Amino acid sequence: VSYLTHLECAACGRRHPADVLQNTCPCGGSLLARYDLARLGREAARDALAAGPPSLWRYAPLLPADDPEEAVTQREGWTPLLRARGIERALGCEAVFVKNEGANPTGTFKDRGASVAVTRARELGVKEVVLSSSGNAGVAWSAYAARAGVSCAVVLPVDAPLEAKRHCGLFGARLFALRGPWARAGALVREAAGRHGWFNVNTLQEPYRLEGKKTMGFEIAEQMGWRLPDAIVYPTGGGLGPIAIWKAFEELRALGWAEGPDPRLLVTQYAGCAPIVRAWREGRERPEPWGEIDIIPGGLRAPDPPGGAQVLRLLRRTEGAAIAVTKEEALDAAGELAREEGVLACPEGATTLAGLRRALREGLVRPGERVVLMNTGSGQRYASAFPKAVATLLWEEEGIPG
Amino acid sequence: VSYLTHLECAACGRRHPADVLQNTCPCGGSLLARYDLARLGREAARDALAAGPPSLWRYAPLLPADDPEEAVTQREGWTPLLRARGIERALGCEAVFVKNEGANPTGTFKDRGASVAVTRARELGVKEVVLSSSGNAGVAWSAYAARAGVSCAVVLPVDAPLEAKRHCGLFGARLFALRGPWARAGALVREAAGRHGWFNVNTLQEPYRLEGKKTMGFEIAEQMGWRLPDAIVYPTGGGLGPIAIWKAFEELRALGWAEGPDPRLLVTQYAGCAPIVRAWREGRERPEPWGEIDIIPGGLRAPDPPGGAQVLRLLRRTEGAAIAVTKEEALDAAGELAREEGVLACPEGATTLAGLRRALREGLVRPGERVVLMNTGSGQRYASAFPKAVATLLWEEEGIPG
């Protein structure tokens, strides 16, 4: 059963009812789901969670679904937190973990937001959703909308990876390919939602996608025995991931369920689309929109991150850092994760390892600290980004050289 | 702790020690791992399994690792068994389930065999493994060998999917591209193993890959409350999957842990490489090698299946059936799984849905029966096989049409 009580505007603090479909506050601020944590703390014990399902729905009391039995789920979340001993040896660190979001049904952490937000949207009567996505969120939403019997429209960049287009199409989503500046996608989605009566589920344009993603924070806490790590390295595009994870920590702390101070947030971005890194370096409160984008196709294509200001606040509050990583560093790091750990990470996810390497060099992380690298997705969909494999050609009559 | 006692030849019945590295019996038969099931039955309770890890290592007593704490694992197995209500409606069935092996770390069920067999091979001193693979097994073994610090050589067909080549390479495997009849690959691997002292881990060339795969059978049983389904539809290449699953059922029955008769085996193959289907129709005891192969790139490329005779015995014993599916039927079924269930299946896995449709039409399965479709892998790596997605082109100044 959910302990959801109301929605609260992150900007003006105004309360809104949670049982009515809403996008944002009239003031323009994004809406946060609030729960009766005092009552939950009295009625439930932290250790009872262990008996829950091996999915993010184990946290149903802290999720917005009225009826979790009817959740739109295919067992997303509760992804492995792997001890990375090979990486520890390579970096001279003592405790590095990889949270492997590639285990999600469509291969990325985007499934979390889609599962929870589609579930809630359907409960509140939504029949069609619309979003813009550089790829992975489009696939996740197409999948969960299909499972829910909800229609889905996705705006992708015209040069989105073939994989994203084909997969969205396979799930029956309506696809729109935007030929023009990607920064315009959010406004287009808002217009379409208004004109056609579709529900806009873009980042921070409705309250429940965040609720799905915050389960990453619950899982990190539970999988580490409720003692929070010292630092979390998160590949950051729109910014919702870190915002959601630290909201989870706030809720756990209010419940008295998590121990240790808040982890420091280390944000990684590609050097070719790094509005948050630039704003952090320049000491700004919000990022300026980024111009020309030069990244590995996939995630982290967020030239005007909707959560930018909130992420910058998190960076200041947790005494974190924002680190830019080149495409080459990301691919090298994906290779290192593969060879050292056997983990098939997406390049975005691998930016966290490249970022950690730099953070160690710059003294932002100490070798004895407990660090979680968020691998936000599987490398399965990214084959063409990886280097060509060396192969020795064999003819049938030959043997295999040593 | 493992209850492994010895190895037994599947052909001549001879016993072999389990603590010595072995490929096959001197008679040429494949070796089966045997356990002290009587003692396990006395010392352990079925329901205690529920407290185990959410991976195939929850069945450690029935697996061959001396020290499961040192297993080469990244949480493979314990994949979701999803109730497929959309498919039930579409087919007029009452109880259809999809076992989604796409949740495994490299995206296919091949991770199971690799995790268990690499673990055991390393325990027995192996430093380098060699195998042939049409793609997915090569990726899985490359990953687990890397994680174990074991070298890996993979023979792929020269026209293997780019994804398979790049991913094997990313994990640091040595790649050999075979330009010549694929039926020759097994012999090449045997030669290379003999010449270079590498350990041959091809299908049924060593006993432990099967042990990893049998955990699919344990999971089906446990996830269905220990009441076995009426039929399992399995996309069959080399044949190890079904052989392993029914070995699991045999062990569960000896333990008194599973209820209900053995499920019927329904094998699916592509019409363009269907040696088992042909042999089944012709009433043969073993398949004849298949000539020209015409399939969707990926799995099920097994023109001379090493487990063919055993699969045909299973088909007779369980009163099953073997069904050929066209490439078009497989892709249509992948689309249906996506749209009805939100499941991203590989085309091989989707042959099971196409096969079930035909089995219902031919009276091989009744609508009231409990059927499990084995989706052997994720569709993430198969984007180029799926149909082109329809996309409406947008310019920045346009709105989104309804």
PDB file of N, CA, C and O in Angstrom, chain A residues 74-75 78 147 165-167 171 174-175 177 179 184 188 196 338 341-342 379-380 384 386-394 396 398 400 402, chain B residues 74-75 78 147 165-167 171 174-177 179 184 188 196 338 341-342 379-380 384 386-394 396 398 400 402:
ATOM      1  N   GLN A  74       7.596  -5.568 -15.408  1.00  0.00           N
ATOM      2  CA  GLN A  74       8.177  -6.803 -15.925  1.00  0.00           C
ATOM      3  C   GLN A  74       9.498  -7.064 -15.195  1.00  0.00           C
ATOM      4  O   GLN A  74      10.427  -7.579 -15.757  1.00  0.00           O
ATOM      5  N   ARG A  75       9.509  -6.720 -13.949  1.00  0.00           N
ATOM      6  CA  ARG A  75      10.614  -6.926 -13.011  1.00  0.00           C
ATOM      7  C   ARG A  75      11.815  -6.030 -13.306  1.00  0.00           C
ATOM      8  O   ARG A  75      12.930  -6.493 -13.464  1.00  0.00           O
ATOM      9  N   TRP A  78      15.922  -3.457  -8.800  1.00  0.00           N
ATOM     10  CA  TRP A  78      16.646  -4.446  -7.993  1.00  0.00           C
ATOM     11  C   TRP A  78      17.794  -5.058  -8.821  1.00  0.00           C
ATOM     12  O   TRP A  78      18.006  -6.267  -8.887  1.00  0.00           O
ATOM     13  N   ARG A 147       2.803  -2.346 -22.655  1.00  0.00           N
ATOM     14  CA  ARG A 147       2.374  -3.319 -21.636  1.00  0.00           C
ATOM     15  C   ARG A 147       1.122  -2.837 -20.906  1.00  0.00           C
ATOM     16  O   ARG A 147       0.304  -3.641 -20.477  1.00  0.00           O
ATOM     17  N   LYS A 165      15.304   3.765 -32.822  1.00  0.00           N
ATOM     18  CA  LYS A 165      14.152   3.880 -33.727  1.00  0.00           C
ATOM     19  C   LYS A 165      13.456   2.532 -33.894  1.00  0.00           C
ATOM     20  O   LYS A 165      12.237   2.420 -33.756  1.00  0.00           O
ATOM     21  N   ARG A 166      14.238   1.508 -34.201  1.00  0.00           N
ATOM     22  CA  ARG A 166      13.633   0.197 -34.454  1.00  0.00           C
ATOM     23  C   ARG A 166      12.926  -0.336 -33.207  1.00  0.00           C
ATOM     24  O   ARG A 166      11.864  -0.936 -33.286  1.00  0.00           O
ATOM     25  N   HIS A 167      13.547  -0.147 -32.049  1.00  0.00           N
ATOM     26  CA  HIS A 167      12.952  -0.699 -30.838  1.00  0.00           C
ATOM     27  C   HIS A 167      11.658   0.037 -30.473  1.00  0.00           C
ATOM     28  O   HIS A 167      10.653  -0.582 -30.146  1.00  0.00           O
ATOM     29  N   PHE A 171       7.657  -1.701 -30.451  1.00  0.00           N
ATOM     30  CA  PHE A 171       6.655  -1.626 -29.383  1.00  0.00           C
ATOM     31  C   PHE A 171       5.389  -0.889 -29.830  1.00  0.00           C
ATOM     32  O   PHE A 171       4.476  -0.692 -29.031  1.00  0.00           O
ATOM     33  N   ARG A 174       4.349   5.739 -31.764  1.00  0.00           N
ATOM     34  CA  ARG A 174       4.365   6.675 -32.886  1.00  0.00           C
ATOM     35  C   ARG A 174       5.635   7.492 -32.812  1.00  0.00           C
ATOM     36  O   ARG A 174       5.915   8.122 -31.793  1.00  0.00           O
ATOM     37  N   LEU A 175       6.404   7.501 -33.906  1.00  0.00           N
ATOM     38  CA  LEU A 175       7.721   8.148 -33.889  1.00  0.00           C
ATOM     39  C   LEU A 175       7.716   9.452 -34.658  1.00  0.00           C
ATOM     40  O   LEU A 175       7.200   9.509 -35.774  1.00  0.00           O
ATOM     41  N   ALA A 177      10.638  12.276 -35.897  1.00  0.00           N
ATOM     42  CA  ALA A 177      12.076  12.511 -35.995  1.00  0.00           C
ATOM     43  C   ALA A 177      12.319  14.006 -36.137  1.00  0.00           C
ATOM     44  O   ALA A 177      11.911  14.608 -37.129  1.00  0.00           O
ATOM     45  N   ARG A 179      14.252  17.150 -37.012  1.00  0.00           N
ATOM     46  CA  ARG A 179      15.375  17.669 -37.786  1.00  0.00           C
ATOM     47  C   ARG A 179      15.483  19.145 -37.437  1.00  0.00           C
ATOM     48  O   ARG A 179      14.759  19.962 -37.974  1.00  0.00           O
ATOM     49  N   ARG A 184      14.977  22.220 -28.892  1.00  0.00           N
ATOM     50  CA  ARG A 184      13.591  22.588 -29.190  1.00  0.00           C
ATOM     51  C   ARG A 184      12.608  21.455 -28.851  1.00  0.00           C
ATOM     52  O   ARG A 184      11.388  21.644 -28.851  1.00  0.00           O
ATOM     53  N   LEU A 188       8.353  21.410 -28.250  1.00  0.00           N
ATOM     54  CA  LEU A 188       7.494  20.698 -29.203  1.00  0.00           C
ATOM     55  C   LEU A 188       6.572  19.721 -28.487  1.00  0.00           C
ATOM     56  O   LEU A 188       5.393  19.597 -28.814  1.00  0.00           O
ATOM     57  N   HIS A 196      -3.106  18.009 -28.531  1.00  0.00           N
ATOM     58  CA  HIS A 196      -3.754  16.712 -28.759  1.00  0.00           C
ATOM     59  C   HIS A 196      -4.302  16.067 -27.493  1.00  0.00           C
ATOM     60  O   HIS A 196      -4.889  14.990 -27.557  1.00  0.00           O
ATOM     61  N   ALA A 338      34.748  -4.111 -19.221  1.00  0.00           N
ATOM     62  CA  ALA A 338      34.535  -5.424 -19.854  1.00  0.00           C
ATOM     63  C   ALA A 338      35.669  -6.379 -19.496  1.00  0.00           C
ATOM     64  O   ALA A 338      35.427  -7.505 -19.072  1.00  0.00           O
ATOM     65  N   GLU A 341      35.997  -6.695 -15.343  1.00  0.00           N
ATOM     66  CA  GLU A 341      34.841  -7.136 -14.557  1.00  0.00           C
ATOM     67  C   GLU A 341      33.894  -8.041 -15.329  1.00  0.00           C
ATOM     68  O   GLU A 341      32.971  -8.614 -14.743  1.00  0.00           O
ATOM     69  N   GLY A 342      34.074  -8.131 -16.646  1.00  0.00           N
ATOM     70  CA  GLY A 342      33.105  -8.891 -17.436  1.00  0.00           C
ATOM     71  C   GLY A 342      31.775  -8.185 -17.567  1.00  0.00           C
ATOM     72  O   GLY A 342      30.776  -8.795 -17.919  1.00  0.00           O
ATOM     73  N   GLY A 379      25.589  -2.332 -22.598  1.00  0.00           N
ATOM     74  CA  GLY A 379      26.282  -2.028 -23.846  1.00  0.00           C
ATOM     75  C   GLY A 379      25.741  -2.796 -25.039  1.00  0.00           C
ATOM     76  O   GLY A 379      26.223  -2.614 -26.156  1.00  0.00           O
ATOM     77  N   GLN A 380      24.729  -3.648 -24.806  1.00  0.00           N
ATOM     78  CA  GLN A 380      24.232  -4.478 -25.913  1.00  0.00           C
ATOM     79  C   GLN A 380      23.808  -3.657 -27.119  1.00  0.00           C
ATOM     80  O   GLN A 380      24.002  -4.068 -28.254  1.00  0.00           O
ATOM     81  N   SER A 384      27.981  -0.743 -32.348  1.00  0.00           N
ATOM     82  CA  SER A 384      28.691  -0.013 -33.396  1.00  0.00           C
ATOM     83  C   SER A 384      29.574   1.093 -32.828  1.00  0.00           C
ATOM     84  O   SER A 384      30.468   1.581 -33.508  1.00  0.00           O
ATOM     85  N   PHE A 386      31.564   0.584 -30.266  1.00  0.00           N
ATOM     86  CA  PHE A 386      32.769  -0.032 -29.722  1.00  0.00           C
ATOM     87  C   PHE A 386      33.798  -0.272 -30.825  1.00  0.00           C
ATOM     88  O   PHE A 386      33.458  -0.364 -31.997  1.00  0.00           O
ATOM     89  N   PRO A 387      35.078  -0.374 -30.432  1.00  0.00           N
ATOM     90  CA  PRO A 387      36.110  -0.562 -31.458  1.00  0.00           C
ATOM     91  C   PRO A 387      35.918  -1.871 -32.224  1.00  0.00           C
ATOM     92  O   PRO A 387      35.354  -2.829 -31.709  1.00  0.00           O
ATOM     93  N   LYS A 388      36.394  -1.867 -33.450  1.00  0.00           N
ATOM     94  CA  LYS A 388      36.391  -3.092 -34.253  1.00  0.00           C
ATOM     95  C   LYS A 388      37.170  -4.168 -33.533  1.00  0.00           C
ATOM     96  O   LYS A 388      38.233  -3.910 -32.977  1.00  0.00           O
ATOM     97  N   ALA A 389      36.652  -5.383 -33.572  1.00  0.00           N
ATOM     98  CA  ALA A 389      37.351  -6.489 -32.913  1.00  0.00           C
ATOM     99  C   ALA A 389      38.367  -7.089 -33.877  1.00  0.00           C
ATOM    100  O   ALA A 389      38.115  -7.208 -35.065  1.00  0.00           O
ATOM    101  N   VAL A 390      39.516  -7.443 -33.359  1.00  0.00           N
ATOM    102  CA  VAL A 390      40.526  -8.115 -34.177  1.00  0.00           C
ATOM    103  C   VAL A 390      40.083  -9.550 -34.405  1.00  0.00           C
ATOM    104  O   VAL A 390      39.704 -10.242 -33.473  1.00  0.00           O
ATOM    105  N   ALA A 391      40.090 -10.014 -35.632  1.00  0.00           N
ATOM    106  CA  ALA A 391      39.748 -11.412 -35.900  1.00  0.00           C
ATOM    107  C   ALA A 391      40.740 -11.975 -36.909  1.00  0.00           C
ATOM    108  O   ALA A 391      41.060 -11.340 -37.909  1.00  0.00           O
ATOM    109  N   THR A 392      41.230 -13.163 -36.637  1.00  0.00           N
ATOM    110  CA  THR A 392      42.072 -13.881 -37.579  1.00  0.00           C
ATOM    111  C   THR A 392      41.163 -14.688 -38.483  1.00  0.00           C
ATOM    112  O   THR A 392      40.324 -15.440 -38.008  1.00  0.00           O
ATOM    113  N   LEU A 393      41.314 -14.526 -39.795  1.00  0.00           N
ATOM    114  CA  LEU A 393      40.456 -15.256 -40.716  1.00  0.00           C
ATOM    115  C   LEU A 393      40.913 -16.703 -40.839  1.00  0.00           C
ATOM    116  O   LEU A 393      42.093 -16.985 -40.990  1.00  0.00           O
ATOM    117  N   LEU A 394      39.976 -17.599 -40.774  1.00  0.00           N
ATOM    118  CA  LEU A 394      40.274 -19.017 -40.932  1.00  0.00           C
ATOM    119  C   LEU A 394      39.575 -19.535 -42.172  1.00  0.00           C
ATOM    120  O   LEU A 394      38.438 -19.167 -42.452  1.00  0.00           O
ATOM    121  N   GLU A 396      38.345 -23.275 -43.942  1.00  0.00           N
ATOM    122  CA  GLU A 396      37.958 -24.543 -43.352  1.00  0.00           C
ATOM    123  C   GLU A 396      39.121 -25.528 -43.262  1.00  0.00           C
ATOM    124  O   GLU A 396      39.181 -26.342 -42.359  1.00  0.00           O
ATOM    125  N   GLU A 398      42.231 -24.899 -42.689  1.00  0.00           N
ATOM    126  CA  GLU A 398      43.289 -24.488 -41.774  1.00  0.00           C
ATOM    127  C   GLU A 398      43.002 -24.923 -40.342  1.00  0.00           C
ATOM    128  O   GLU A 398      41.868 -25.137 -39.971  1.00  0.00           O
ATOM    129  N   ILE A 400      43.601 -23.649 -36.156  1.00  0.00           N
ATOM    130  CA  ILE A 400      43.551 -22.377 -35.449  1.00  0.00           C
ATOM    131  C   ILE A 400      44.946 -22.051 -34.917  1.00  0.00           C
ATOM    132  O   ILE A 400      45.510 -22.844 -34.163  1.00  0.00           O
ATOM    133  N   GLY A 402      47.948 -20.463 -32.699  1.00  0.00           N
ATOM    134  CA  GLY A 402      48.032 -20.335 -31.233  1.00  0.00           C
ATOM    135  C   GLY A 402      48.025 -18.903 -30.763  1.00  0.00           C
ATOM    136  O   GLY A 402      47.978 -17.980 -31.554  1.00  0.00           O
TER     137      GLY A 402
ATOM    138  N   GLN B  74      27.938 -12.474 -11.970  1.00  0.00           N
ATOM    139  CA  GLN B  74      27.496 -11.079 -11.931  1.00  0.00           C
ATOM    140  C   GLN B  74      25.957 -11.058 -11.908  1.00  0.00           C
ATOM    141  O   GLN B  74      25.349 -10.195 -12.476  1.00  0.00           O
ATOM    142  N   ARG B  75      25.421 -12.034 -11.214  1.00  0.00           N
ATOM    143  CA  ARG B  75      23.978 -12.192 -10.982  1.00  0.00           C
ATOM    144  C   ARG B  75      23.223 -12.597 -12.225  1.00  0.00           C
ATOM    145  O   ARG B  75      22.246 -11.969 -12.610  1.00  0.00           O
ATOM    146  N   TRP B  78      17.903 -16.548 -12.355  1.00  0.00           N
ATOM    147  CA  TRP B  78      16.743 -16.034 -11.602  1.00  0.00           C
ATOM    148  C   TRP B  78      16.061 -14.922 -12.404  1.00  0.00           C
ATOM    149  O   TRP B  78      15.725 -13.854 -11.909  1.00  0.00           O
ATOM    150  N   ARG B 147      36.003 -11.986 -16.495  1.00  0.00           N
ATOM    151  CA  ARG B 147      35.749 -11.792 -15.069  1.00  0.00           C
ATOM    152  C   ARG B 147      36.570 -12.765 -14.230  1.00  0.00           C
ATOM    153  O   ARG B 147      36.969 -12.451 -13.109  1.00  0.00           O
ATOM    154  N   LYS B 165      30.826  -9.789 -32.780  1.00  0.00           N
ATOM    155  CA  LYS B 165      32.276  -9.567 -32.928  1.00  0.00           C
ATOM    156  C   LYS B 165      32.760  -8.459 -31.999  1.00  0.00           C
ATOM    157  O   LYS B 165      33.731  -8.619 -31.265  1.00  0.00           O
ATOM    158  N   ARG B 166      32.068  -7.332 -32.037  1.00  0.00           N
ATOM    159  CA  ARG B 166      32.526  -6.195 -31.226  1.00  0.00           C
ATOM    160  C   ARG B 166      32.476  -6.510 -29.734  1.00  0.00           C
ATOM    161  O   ARG B 166      33.361  -6.140 -28.979  1.00  0.00           O
ATOM    162  N   HIS B 167      31.417  -7.206 -29.328  1.00  0.00           N
ATOM    163  CA  HIS B 167      31.298  -7.480 -27.898  1.00  0.00           C
ATOM    164  C   HIS B 167      32.352  -8.482 -27.431  1.00  0.00           C
ATOM    165  O   HIS B 167      32.973  -8.291 -26.387  1.00  0.00           O
ATOM    166  N   PHE B 171      35.555  -7.650 -24.588  1.00  0.00           N
ATOM    167  CA  PHE B 171      35.930  -8.431 -23.404  1.00  0.00           C
ATOM    168  C   PHE B 171      37.350  -8.991 -23.519  1.00  0.00           C
ATOM    169  O   PHE B 171      37.807  -9.712 -22.633  1.00  0.00           O
ATOM    170  N   ARG B 174      40.178 -13.617 -27.958  1.00  0.00           N
ATOM    171  CA  ARG B 174      40.820 -13.798 -29.255  1.00  0.00           C
ATOM    172  C   ARG B 174      39.792 -14.325 -30.231  1.00  0.00           C
ATOM    173  O   ARG B 174      39.158 -15.345 -29.982  1.00  0.00           O
ATOM    174  N   LEU B 175      39.634 -13.641 -31.356  1.00  0.00           N
ATOM    175  CA  LEU B 175      38.578 -13.986 -32.302  1.00  0.00           C
ATOM    176  C   LEU B 175      39.129 -14.642 -33.544  1.00  0.00           C
ATOM    177  O   LEU B 175      40.110 -14.173 -34.128  1.00  0.00           O
ATOM    178  N   PHE B 176      38.470 -15.711 -33.972  1.00  0.00           N
ATOM    179  CA  PHE B 176      38.780 -16.355 -35.236  1.00  0.00           C
ATOM    180  C   PHE B 176      37.506 -16.402 -36.064  1.00  0.00           C
ATOM    181  O   PHE B 176      36.459 -16.842 -35.583  1.00  0.00           O
ATOM    182  N   ALA B 177      37.589 -15.914 -37.299  1.00  0.00           N
ATOM    183  CA  ALA B 177      36.409 -15.848 -38.164  1.00  0.00           C
ATOM    184  C   ALA B 177      36.492 -16.988 -39.173  1.00  0.00           C
ATOM    185  O   ALA B 177      37.401 -17.012 -40.003  1.00  0.00           O
ATOM    186  N   ARG B 179      35.710 -18.839 -42.383  1.00  0.00           N
ATOM    187  CA  ARG B 179      35.157 -18.673 -43.729  1.00  0.00           C
ATOM    188  C   ARG B 179      35.115 -20.076 -44.326  1.00  0.00           C
ATOM    189  O   ARG B 179      36.125 -20.573 -44.810  1.00  0.00           O
ATOM    190  N   ARG B 184      31.978 -27.298 -39.725  1.00  0.00           N
ATOM    191  CA  ARG B 184      33.373 -27.646 -39.484  1.00  0.00           C
ATOM    192  C   ARG B 184      33.897 -27.034 -38.173  1.00  0.00           C
ATOM    193  O   ARG B 184      34.992 -27.370 -37.701  1.00  0.00           O
ATOM    194  N   LEU B 188      37.305 -27.945 -35.737  1.00  0.00           N
ATOM    195  CA  LEU B 188      38.400 -26.966 -35.626  1.00  0.00           C
ATOM    196  C   LEU B 188      38.716 -26.673 -34.163  1.00  0.00           C
ATOM    197  O   LEU B 188      39.885 -26.573 -33.771  1.00  0.00           O
ATOM    198  N   HIS B 196      46.916 -26.669 -28.723  1.00  0.00           N
ATOM    199  CA  HIS B 196      47.390 -25.565 -27.886  1.00  0.00           C
ATOM    200  C   HIS B 196      47.171 -25.780 -26.394  1.00  0.00           C
ATOM    201  O   HIS B 196      47.555 -24.937 -25.585  1.00  0.00           O
ATOM    202  N   ALA B 338       6.362  -7.616 -28.182  1.00  0.00           N
ATOM    203  CA  ALA B 338       6.643  -6.229 -27.837  1.00  0.00           C
ATOM    204  C   ALA B 338       5.349  -5.458 -27.606  1.00  0.00           C
ATOM    205  O   ALA B 338       5.188  -4.780 -26.592  1.00  0.00           O
ATOM    206  N   GLU B 341       3.046  -7.372 -24.673  1.00  0.00           N
ATOM    207  CA  GLU B 341       3.616  -7.598 -23.342  1.00  0.00           C
ATOM    208  C   GLU B 341       4.670  -6.566 -22.958  1.00  0.00           C
ATOM    209  O   GLU B 341       5.121  -6.538 -21.809  1.00  0.00           O
ATOM    210  N   GLY B 342       5.127  -5.763 -23.919  1.00  0.00           N
ATOM    211  CA  GLY B 342       6.229  -4.847 -23.632  1.00  0.00           C
ATOM    212  C   GLY B 342       7.551  -5.567 -23.472  1.00  0.00           C
ATOM    213  O   GLY B 342       8.492  -5.013 -22.919  1.00  0.00           O
ATOM    214  N   GLY B 379      16.173  -8.661 -27.203  1.00  0.00           N
ATOM    215  CA  GLY B 379      16.217  -8.147 -28.559  1.00  0.00           C
ATOM    216  C   GLY B 379      17.136  -6.949 -28.733  1.00  0.00           C
ATOM    217  O   GLY B 379      17.272  -6.430 -29.835  1.00  0.00           O
ATOM    218  N   GLN B 380      17.784  -6.515 -27.643  1.00  0.00           N
ATOM    219  CA  GLN B 380      18.605  -5.314 -27.739  1.00  0.00           C
ATOM    220  C   GLN B 380      19.664  -5.397 -28.824  1.00  0.00           C
ATOM    221  O   GLN B 380      19.959  -4.418 -29.492  1.00  0.00           O
ATOM    222  N   SER B 384      18.928  -4.395 -36.011  1.00  0.00           N
ATOM    223  CA  SER B 384      18.913  -4.341 -37.473  1.00  0.00           C
ATOM    224  C   SER B 384      18.030  -5.434 -38.069  1.00  0.00           C
ATOM    225  O   SER B 384      17.657  -5.347 -39.241  1.00  0.00           O
ATOM    226  N   PHE B 386      15.020  -6.091 -36.946  1.00  0.00           N
ATOM    227  CA  PHE B 386      13.621  -5.692 -36.807  1.00  0.00           C
ATOM    228  C   PHE B 386      13.213  -4.748 -37.935  1.00  0.00           C
ATOM    229  O   PHE B 386      14.057  -4.085 -38.535  1.00  0.00           O
ATOM    230  N   PRO B 387      11.906  -4.671 -38.210  1.00  0.00           N
ATOM    231  CA  PRO B 387      11.470  -3.819 -39.318  1.00  0.00           C
ATOM    232  C   PRO B 387      11.797  -2.352 -39.061  1.00  0.00           C
ATOM    233  O   PRO B 387      11.906  -1.907 -37.923  1.00  0.00           O
ATOM    234  N   LYS B 388      11.962  -1.627 -40.148  1.00  0.00           N
ATOM    235  CA  LYS B 388      12.163  -0.179 -40.050  1.00  0.00           C
ATOM    236  C   LYS B 388      10.985   0.450 -39.345  1.00  0.00           C
ATOM    237  O   LYS B 388       9.841   0.073 -39.587  1.00  0.00           O
ATOM    238  N   ALA B 389      11.275   1.396 -38.477  1.00  0.00           N
ATOM    239  CA  ALA B 389      10.202   2.061 -37.747  1.00  0.00           C
ATOM    240  C   ALA B 389       9.683   3.227 -38.574  1.00  0.00           C
ATOM    241  O   ALA B 389      10.445   3.937 -39.218  1.00  0.00           O
ATOM    242  N   VAL B 390       8.397   3.414 -38.559  1.00  0.00           N
ATOM    243  CA  VAL B 390       7.803   4.555 -39.248  1.00  0.00           C
ATOM    244  C   VAL B 390       8.068   5.809 -38.421  1.00  0.00           C
ATOM    245  O   VAL B 390       7.850   5.818 -37.217  1.00  0.00           O
ATOM    246  N   ALA B 391       8.579   6.850 -39.051  1.00  0.00           N
ATOM    247  CA  ALA B 391       8.792   8.110 -38.333  1.00  0.00           C
ATOM    248  C   ALA B 391       8.323   9.261 -39.201  1.00  0.00           C
ATOM    249  O   ALA B 391       8.615   9.314 -40.387  1.00  0.00           O
ATOM    250  N   THR B 392       7.583  10.168 -38.610  1.00  0.00           N
ATOM    251  CA  THR B 392       7.182  11.390 -39.284  1.00  0.00           C
ATOM    252  C   THR B 392       8.283  12.419 -39.068  1.00  0.00           C
ATOM    253  O   THR B 392       8.684  12.675 -37.939  1.00  0.00           O
ATOM    254  N   LEU B 393       8.784  12.980 -40.159  1.00  0.00           N
ATOM    255  CA  LEU B 393       9.855  13.975 -40.025  1.00  0.00           C
ATOM    256  C   LEU B 393       9.293  15.312 -39.559  1.00  0.00           C
ATOM    257  O   LEU B 393       8.279  15.779 -40.062  1.00  0.00           O
ATOM    258  N   LEU B 394       9.951  15.888 -38.598  1.00  0.00           N
ATOM    259  CA  LEU B 394       9.552  17.198 -38.094  1.00  0.00           C
ATOM    260  C   LEU B 394      10.663  18.197 -38.363  1.00  0.00           C
ATOM    261  O   LEU B 394      11.832  17.878 -38.231  1.00  0.00           O
ATOM    262  N   GLU B 396      11.991  22.063 -37.007  1.00  0.00           N
ATOM    263  CA  GLU B 396      11.856  22.744 -35.730  1.00  0.00           C
ATOM    264  C   GLU B 396      10.653  23.694 -35.689  1.00  0.00           C
ATOM    265  O   GLU B 396      10.051  23.884 -34.657  1.00  0.00           O
ATOM    266  N   GLU B 398       7.781  23.310 -37.087  1.00  0.00           N
ATOM    267  CA  GLU B 398       6.489  22.638 -37.151  1.00  0.00           C
ATOM    268  C   GLU B 398       6.009  22.208 -35.776  1.00  0.00           C
ATOM    269  O   GLU B 398       6.798  22.007 -34.862  1.00  0.00           O
ATOM    270  N   ILE B 400       3.707  18.988 -33.803  1.00  0.00           N
ATOM    271  CA  ILE B 400       3.602  17.551 -33.975  1.00  0.00           C
ATOM    272  C   ILE B 400       2.194  17.204 -34.418  1.00  0.00           C
ATOM    273  O   ILE B 400       1.225  17.538 -33.729  1.00  0.00           O
ATOM    274  N   GLY B 402      -1.230  15.128 -35.081  1.00  0.00           N
ATOM    275  CA  GLY B 402      -1.962  14.243 -34.170  1.00  0.00           C
ATOM    276  C   GLY B 402      -1.952  12.797 -34.643  1.00  0.00           C
ATOM    277  O   GLY B 402      -1.428  12.470 -35.675  1.00  0.00           O
TER     278      GLY B 402
END
